[in-house]
PDB file of C-alpha atoms and ligand atoms in Angstrom:
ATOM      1  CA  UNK A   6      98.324  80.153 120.000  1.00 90.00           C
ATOM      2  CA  UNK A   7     100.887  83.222 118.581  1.00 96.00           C
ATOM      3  CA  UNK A   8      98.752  86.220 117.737  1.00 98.00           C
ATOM      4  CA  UNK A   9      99.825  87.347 114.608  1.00 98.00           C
ATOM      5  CA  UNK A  10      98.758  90.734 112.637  1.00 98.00           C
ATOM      6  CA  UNK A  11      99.798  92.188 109.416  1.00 98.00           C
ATOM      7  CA  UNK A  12      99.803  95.538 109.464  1.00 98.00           C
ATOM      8  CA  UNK A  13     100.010  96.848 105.330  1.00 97.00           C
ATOM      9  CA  UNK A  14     100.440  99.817 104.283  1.00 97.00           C
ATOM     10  CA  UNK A  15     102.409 101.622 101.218  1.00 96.00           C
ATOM     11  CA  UNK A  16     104.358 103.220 103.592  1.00 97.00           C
ATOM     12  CA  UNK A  17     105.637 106.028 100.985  1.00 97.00           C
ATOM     13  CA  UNK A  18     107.919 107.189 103.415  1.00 98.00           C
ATOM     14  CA  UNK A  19     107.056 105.552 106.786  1.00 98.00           C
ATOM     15  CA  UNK A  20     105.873 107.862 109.552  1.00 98.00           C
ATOM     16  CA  UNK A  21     105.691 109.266 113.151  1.00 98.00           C
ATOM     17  CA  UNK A  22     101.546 108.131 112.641  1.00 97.00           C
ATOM     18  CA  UNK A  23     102.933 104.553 111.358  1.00 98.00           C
ATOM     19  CA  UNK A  24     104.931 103.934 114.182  1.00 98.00           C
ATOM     20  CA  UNK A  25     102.638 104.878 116.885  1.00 97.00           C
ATOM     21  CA  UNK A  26     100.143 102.241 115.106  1.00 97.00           C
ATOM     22  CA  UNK A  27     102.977  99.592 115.196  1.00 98.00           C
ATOM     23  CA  UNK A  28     104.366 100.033 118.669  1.00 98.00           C
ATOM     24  CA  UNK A  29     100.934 100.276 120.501  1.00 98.00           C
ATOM     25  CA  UNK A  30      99.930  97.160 118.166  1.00 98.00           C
ATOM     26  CA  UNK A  31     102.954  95.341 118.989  1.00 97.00           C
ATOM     27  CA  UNK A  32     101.406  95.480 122.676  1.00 97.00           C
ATOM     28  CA  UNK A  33      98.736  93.147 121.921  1.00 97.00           C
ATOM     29  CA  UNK A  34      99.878  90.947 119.408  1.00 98.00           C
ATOM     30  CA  UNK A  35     102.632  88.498 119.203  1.00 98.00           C
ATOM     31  CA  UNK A  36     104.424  89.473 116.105  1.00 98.00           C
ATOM     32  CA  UNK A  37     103.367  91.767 113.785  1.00 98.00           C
ATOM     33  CA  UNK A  38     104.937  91.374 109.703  1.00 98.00           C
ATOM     34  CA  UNK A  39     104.920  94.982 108.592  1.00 98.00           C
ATOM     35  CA  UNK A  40     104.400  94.361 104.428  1.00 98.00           C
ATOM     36  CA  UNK A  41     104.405  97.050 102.280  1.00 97.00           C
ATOM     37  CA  UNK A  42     101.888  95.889  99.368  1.00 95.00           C
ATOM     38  CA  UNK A  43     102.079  97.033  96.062  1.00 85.00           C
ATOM     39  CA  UNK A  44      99.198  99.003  95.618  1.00 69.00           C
ATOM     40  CA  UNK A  45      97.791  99.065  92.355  1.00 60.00           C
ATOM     41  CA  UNK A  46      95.538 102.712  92.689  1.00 59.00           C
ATOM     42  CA  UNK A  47      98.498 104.578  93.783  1.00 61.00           C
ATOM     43  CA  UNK A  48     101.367 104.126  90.952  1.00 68.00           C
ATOM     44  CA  UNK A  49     103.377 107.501  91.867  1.00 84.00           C
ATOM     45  CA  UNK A  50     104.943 106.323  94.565  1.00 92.00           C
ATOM     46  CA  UNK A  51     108.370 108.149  95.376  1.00 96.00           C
ATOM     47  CA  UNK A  52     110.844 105.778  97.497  1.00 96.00           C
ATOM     48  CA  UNK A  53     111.018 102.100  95.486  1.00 95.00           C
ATOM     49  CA  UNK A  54     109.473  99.221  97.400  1.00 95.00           C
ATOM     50  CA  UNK A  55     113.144  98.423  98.208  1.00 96.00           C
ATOM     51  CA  UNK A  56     113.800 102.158  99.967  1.00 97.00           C
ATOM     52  CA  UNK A  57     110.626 102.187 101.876  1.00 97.00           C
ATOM     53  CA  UNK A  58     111.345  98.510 103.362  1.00 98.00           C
ATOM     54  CA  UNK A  59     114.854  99.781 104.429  1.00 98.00           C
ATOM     55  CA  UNK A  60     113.250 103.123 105.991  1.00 98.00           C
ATOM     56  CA  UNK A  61     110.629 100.966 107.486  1.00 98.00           C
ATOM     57  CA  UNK A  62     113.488  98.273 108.921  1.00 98.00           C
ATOM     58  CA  UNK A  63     115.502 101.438 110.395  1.00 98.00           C
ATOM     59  CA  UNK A  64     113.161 103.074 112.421  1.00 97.00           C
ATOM     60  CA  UNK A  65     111.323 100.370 113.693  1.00 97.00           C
ATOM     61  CA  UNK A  66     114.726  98.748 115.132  1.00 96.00           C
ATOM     62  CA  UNK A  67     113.690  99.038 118.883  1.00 96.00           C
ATOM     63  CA  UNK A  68     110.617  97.560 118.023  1.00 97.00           C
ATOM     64  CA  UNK A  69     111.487  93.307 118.760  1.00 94.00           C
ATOM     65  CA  UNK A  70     108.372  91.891 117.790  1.00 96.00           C
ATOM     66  CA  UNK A  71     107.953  92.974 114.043  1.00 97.00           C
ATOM     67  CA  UNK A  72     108.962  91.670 110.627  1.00 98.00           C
ATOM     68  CA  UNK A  73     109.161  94.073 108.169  1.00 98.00           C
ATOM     69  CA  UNK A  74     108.578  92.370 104.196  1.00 98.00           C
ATOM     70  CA  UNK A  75     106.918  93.195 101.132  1.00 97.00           C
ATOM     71  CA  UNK A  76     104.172  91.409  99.123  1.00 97.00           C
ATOM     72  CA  UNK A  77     102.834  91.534  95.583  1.00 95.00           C
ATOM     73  CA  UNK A  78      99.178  90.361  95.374  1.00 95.00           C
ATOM     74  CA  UNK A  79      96.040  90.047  98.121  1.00 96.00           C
ATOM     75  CA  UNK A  80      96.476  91.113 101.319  1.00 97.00           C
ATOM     76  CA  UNK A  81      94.128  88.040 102.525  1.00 98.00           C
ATOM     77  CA  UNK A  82      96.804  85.520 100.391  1.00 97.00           C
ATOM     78  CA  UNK A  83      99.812  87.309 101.989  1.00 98.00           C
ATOM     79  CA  UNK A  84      97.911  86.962 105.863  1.00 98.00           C
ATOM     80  CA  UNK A  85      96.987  83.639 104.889  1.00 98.00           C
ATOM     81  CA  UNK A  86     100.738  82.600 104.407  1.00 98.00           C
ATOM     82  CA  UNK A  87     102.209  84.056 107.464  1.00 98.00           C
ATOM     83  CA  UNK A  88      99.382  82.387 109.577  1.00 98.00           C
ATOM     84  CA  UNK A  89      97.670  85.920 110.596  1.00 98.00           C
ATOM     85  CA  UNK A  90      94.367  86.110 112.539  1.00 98.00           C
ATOM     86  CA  UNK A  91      94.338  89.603 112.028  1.00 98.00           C
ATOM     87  CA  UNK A  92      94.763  92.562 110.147  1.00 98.00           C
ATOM     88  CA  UNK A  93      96.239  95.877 112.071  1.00 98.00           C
ATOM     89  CA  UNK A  94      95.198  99.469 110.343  1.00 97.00           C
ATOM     90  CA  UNK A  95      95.394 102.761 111.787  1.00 96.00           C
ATOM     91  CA  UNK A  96      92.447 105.083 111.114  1.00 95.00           C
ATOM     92  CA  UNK A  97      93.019 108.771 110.988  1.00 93.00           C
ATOM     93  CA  UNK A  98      89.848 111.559 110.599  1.00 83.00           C
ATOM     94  CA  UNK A  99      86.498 110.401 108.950  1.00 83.00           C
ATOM     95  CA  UNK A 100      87.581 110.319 105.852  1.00 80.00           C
ATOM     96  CA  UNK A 101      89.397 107.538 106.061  1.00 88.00           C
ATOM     97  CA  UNK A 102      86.812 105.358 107.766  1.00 92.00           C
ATOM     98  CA  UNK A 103      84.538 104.393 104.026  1.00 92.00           C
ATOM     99  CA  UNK A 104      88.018 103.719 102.443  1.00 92.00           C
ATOM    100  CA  UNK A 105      88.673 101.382 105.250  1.00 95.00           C
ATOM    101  CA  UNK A 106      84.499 100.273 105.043  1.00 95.00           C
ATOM    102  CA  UNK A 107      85.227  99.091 101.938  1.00 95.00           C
ATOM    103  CA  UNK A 108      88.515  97.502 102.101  1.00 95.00           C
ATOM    104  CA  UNK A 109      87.628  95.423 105.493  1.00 97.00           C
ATOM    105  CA  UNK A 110      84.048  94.310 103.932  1.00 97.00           C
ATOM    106  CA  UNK A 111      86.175  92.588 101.087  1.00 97.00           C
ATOM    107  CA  UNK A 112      88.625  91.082 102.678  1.00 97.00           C
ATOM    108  CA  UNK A 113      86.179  89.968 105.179  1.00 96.00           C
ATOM    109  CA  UNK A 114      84.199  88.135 102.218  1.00 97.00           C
ATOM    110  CA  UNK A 115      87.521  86.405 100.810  1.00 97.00           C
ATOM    111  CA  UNK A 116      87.946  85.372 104.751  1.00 97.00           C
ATOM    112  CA  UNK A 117      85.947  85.419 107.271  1.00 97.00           C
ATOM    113  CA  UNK A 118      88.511  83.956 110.084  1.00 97.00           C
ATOM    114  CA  UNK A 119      90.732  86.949 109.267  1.00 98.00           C
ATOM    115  CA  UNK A 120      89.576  89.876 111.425  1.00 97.00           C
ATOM    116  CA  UNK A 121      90.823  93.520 110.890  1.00 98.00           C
ATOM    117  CA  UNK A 122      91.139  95.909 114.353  1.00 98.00           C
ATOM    118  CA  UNK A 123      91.593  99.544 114.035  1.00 97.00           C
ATOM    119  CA  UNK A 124      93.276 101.689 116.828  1.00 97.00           C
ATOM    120  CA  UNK A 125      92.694 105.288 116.655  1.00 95.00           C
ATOM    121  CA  UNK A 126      95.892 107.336 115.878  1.00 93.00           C
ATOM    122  CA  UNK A 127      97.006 109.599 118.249  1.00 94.00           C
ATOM    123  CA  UNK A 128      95.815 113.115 118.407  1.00 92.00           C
ATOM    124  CA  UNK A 129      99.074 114.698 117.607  1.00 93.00           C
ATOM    125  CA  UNK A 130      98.983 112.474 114.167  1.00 94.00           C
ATOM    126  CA  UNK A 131      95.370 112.939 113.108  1.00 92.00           C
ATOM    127  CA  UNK A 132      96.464 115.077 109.860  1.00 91.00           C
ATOM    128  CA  UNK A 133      99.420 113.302 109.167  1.00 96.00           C
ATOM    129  CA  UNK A 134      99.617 110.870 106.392  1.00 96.00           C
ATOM    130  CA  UNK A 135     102.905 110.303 103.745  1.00 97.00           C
ATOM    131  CA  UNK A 136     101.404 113.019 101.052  1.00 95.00           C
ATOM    132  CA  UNK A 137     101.622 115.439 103.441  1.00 96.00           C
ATOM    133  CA  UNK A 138     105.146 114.787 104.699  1.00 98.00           C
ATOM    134  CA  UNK A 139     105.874 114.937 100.678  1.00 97.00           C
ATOM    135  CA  UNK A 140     104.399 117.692  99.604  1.00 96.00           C
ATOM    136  CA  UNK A 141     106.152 119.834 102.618  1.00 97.00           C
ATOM    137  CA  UNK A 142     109.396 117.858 101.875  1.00 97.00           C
ATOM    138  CA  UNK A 143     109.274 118.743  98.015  1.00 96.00           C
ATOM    139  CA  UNK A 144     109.280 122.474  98.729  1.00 95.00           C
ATOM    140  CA  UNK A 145     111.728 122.093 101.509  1.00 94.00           C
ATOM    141  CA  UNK A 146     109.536 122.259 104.520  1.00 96.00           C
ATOM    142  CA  UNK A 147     110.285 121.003 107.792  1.00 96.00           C
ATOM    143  CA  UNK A 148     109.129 117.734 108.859  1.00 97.00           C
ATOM    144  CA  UNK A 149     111.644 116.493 111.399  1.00 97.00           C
ATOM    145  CA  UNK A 150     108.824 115.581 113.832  1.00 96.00           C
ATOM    146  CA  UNK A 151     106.908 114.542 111.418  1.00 97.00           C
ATOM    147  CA  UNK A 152     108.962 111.189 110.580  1.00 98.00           C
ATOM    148  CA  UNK A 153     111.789 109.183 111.626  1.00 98.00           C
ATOM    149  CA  UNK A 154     115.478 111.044 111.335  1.00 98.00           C
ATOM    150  CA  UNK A 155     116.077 108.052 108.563  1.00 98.00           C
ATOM    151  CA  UNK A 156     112.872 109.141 106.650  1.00 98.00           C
ATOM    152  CA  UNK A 157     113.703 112.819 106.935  1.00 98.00           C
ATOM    153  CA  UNK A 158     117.364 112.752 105.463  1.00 97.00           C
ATOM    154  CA  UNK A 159     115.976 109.902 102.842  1.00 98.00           C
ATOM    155  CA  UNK A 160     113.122 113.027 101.683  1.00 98.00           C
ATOM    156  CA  UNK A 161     115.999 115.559 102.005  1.00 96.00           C
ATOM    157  CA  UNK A 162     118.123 113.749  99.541  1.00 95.00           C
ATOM    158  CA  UNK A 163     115.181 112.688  97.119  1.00 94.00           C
ATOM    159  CA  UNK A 164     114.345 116.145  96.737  1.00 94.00           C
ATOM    160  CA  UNK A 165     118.252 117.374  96.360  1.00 87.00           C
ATOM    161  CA  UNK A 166     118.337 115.265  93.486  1.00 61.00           C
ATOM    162  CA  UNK A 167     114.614 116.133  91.680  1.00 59.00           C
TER     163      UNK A 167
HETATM  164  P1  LIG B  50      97.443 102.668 102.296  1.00 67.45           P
HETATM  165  O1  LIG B  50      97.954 102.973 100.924  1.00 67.45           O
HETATM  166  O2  LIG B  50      97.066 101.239 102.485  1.00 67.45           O
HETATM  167  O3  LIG B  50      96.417 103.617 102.816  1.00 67.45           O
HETATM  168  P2  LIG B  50      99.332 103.952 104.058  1.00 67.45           P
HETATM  169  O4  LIG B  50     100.796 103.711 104.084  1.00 67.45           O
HETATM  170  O5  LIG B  50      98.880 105.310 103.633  1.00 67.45           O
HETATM  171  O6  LIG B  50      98.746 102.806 103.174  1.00 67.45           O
HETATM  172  O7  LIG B  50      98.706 103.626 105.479  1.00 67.45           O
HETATM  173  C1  LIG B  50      98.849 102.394 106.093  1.00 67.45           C
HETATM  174  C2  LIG B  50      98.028 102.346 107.380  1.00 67.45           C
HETATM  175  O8  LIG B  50      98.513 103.305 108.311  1.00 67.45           O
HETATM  176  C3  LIG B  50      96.561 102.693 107.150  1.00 67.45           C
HETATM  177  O9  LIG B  50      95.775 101.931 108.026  1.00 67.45           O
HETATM  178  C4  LIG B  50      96.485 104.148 107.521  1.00 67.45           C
HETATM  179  O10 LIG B  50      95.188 104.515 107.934  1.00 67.45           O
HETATM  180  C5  LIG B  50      97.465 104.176 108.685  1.00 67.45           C
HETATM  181  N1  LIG B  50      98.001 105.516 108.910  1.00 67.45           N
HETATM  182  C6  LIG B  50      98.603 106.326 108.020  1.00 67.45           C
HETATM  183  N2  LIG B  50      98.949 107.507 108.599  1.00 67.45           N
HETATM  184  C7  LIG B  50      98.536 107.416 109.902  1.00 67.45           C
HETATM  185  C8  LIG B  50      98.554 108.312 111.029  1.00 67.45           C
HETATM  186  N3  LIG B  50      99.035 109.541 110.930  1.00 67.45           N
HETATM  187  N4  LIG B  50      98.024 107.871 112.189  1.00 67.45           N
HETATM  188  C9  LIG B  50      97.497 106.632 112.268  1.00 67.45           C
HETATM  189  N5  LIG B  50      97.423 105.763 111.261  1.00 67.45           N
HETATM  190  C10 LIG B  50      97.934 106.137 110.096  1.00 67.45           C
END
């Protein structure tokens, strides 16, 4: 049987902390689709859904295993429809693990064959998270190892034009 994950995020730019969580995932399961979901508590989000698939596409190129889409709706109804067994999340400090708590303990009611695994991020990326790399890219901070060079020129030009 193909092991498949979906690892979702908003992805509001990709990062260096994503793609650690995607390549080490794409170690242990057969395909992982990459779907940034439309999230309906965060509505400020600064790259389209169409900008942050083509950021996420770019710099996950060397990566053969992944599918990179985009899904309006439940997670569990998008997992459901590309056959996943699992869910993929990264968890940072504490303070993400009730967020996550919560999240997991629903989607574990709507289905219980769908499991969610959590690897722990690495220690260089344990304060990094996409507000971050924005607020530092809005004042013209520099995040260059911080993200993909895609992400960094995408934020770069973004903030030329605000
Ligand atoms: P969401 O809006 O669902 O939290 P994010 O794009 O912020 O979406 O994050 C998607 C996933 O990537 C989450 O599991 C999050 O914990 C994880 N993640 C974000 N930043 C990092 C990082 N620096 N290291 C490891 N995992 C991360």
């Amino acid at each position: 049987m193909e092991r498949i994950a979906v690892c979702p995020g908003s992805f509001d730019p990709i990062t260096n902390g994503h793609i650690d969580i995607i390549k080490r995932g794409s170690n242990i399961f057969d395909k992982i689709y990459v779907c940034v979901l439309h999230n309906s508590e965060k509505t400020s989000n600064l790259f389209t859904t169409e900008e942050r698939l083509r950021l996420i596409q770019e710099s996950t190129i060397n990566i053969p295993n992944i599918i990179v889409d985009s899904f309006n709706g439940l997670l569990i109804d998008y997992a459901r429809s590309v056959n996943a067994q699992a869910i993929l999340r990264g968890l940072r400090a504490v303070s993400d693990f009730e967020y996550e708590m919560r999240i997991t303990s629903m989607n574990r009611k709507l289905d219980r064959d769908i499991d969610t695994f959590f690897i722990m991020t690495d220690n260089s990326y344990s304060f990094l998270s996409s507000s971050i790399v924005k607020e530092v890219a809005k004042y013209h901070g520099d995040v260059s190892d911080l993200v993909p060079s895609v992400v960094n020129d995408a934020l770069k030009q973004k903030f030329k034009q605000l």
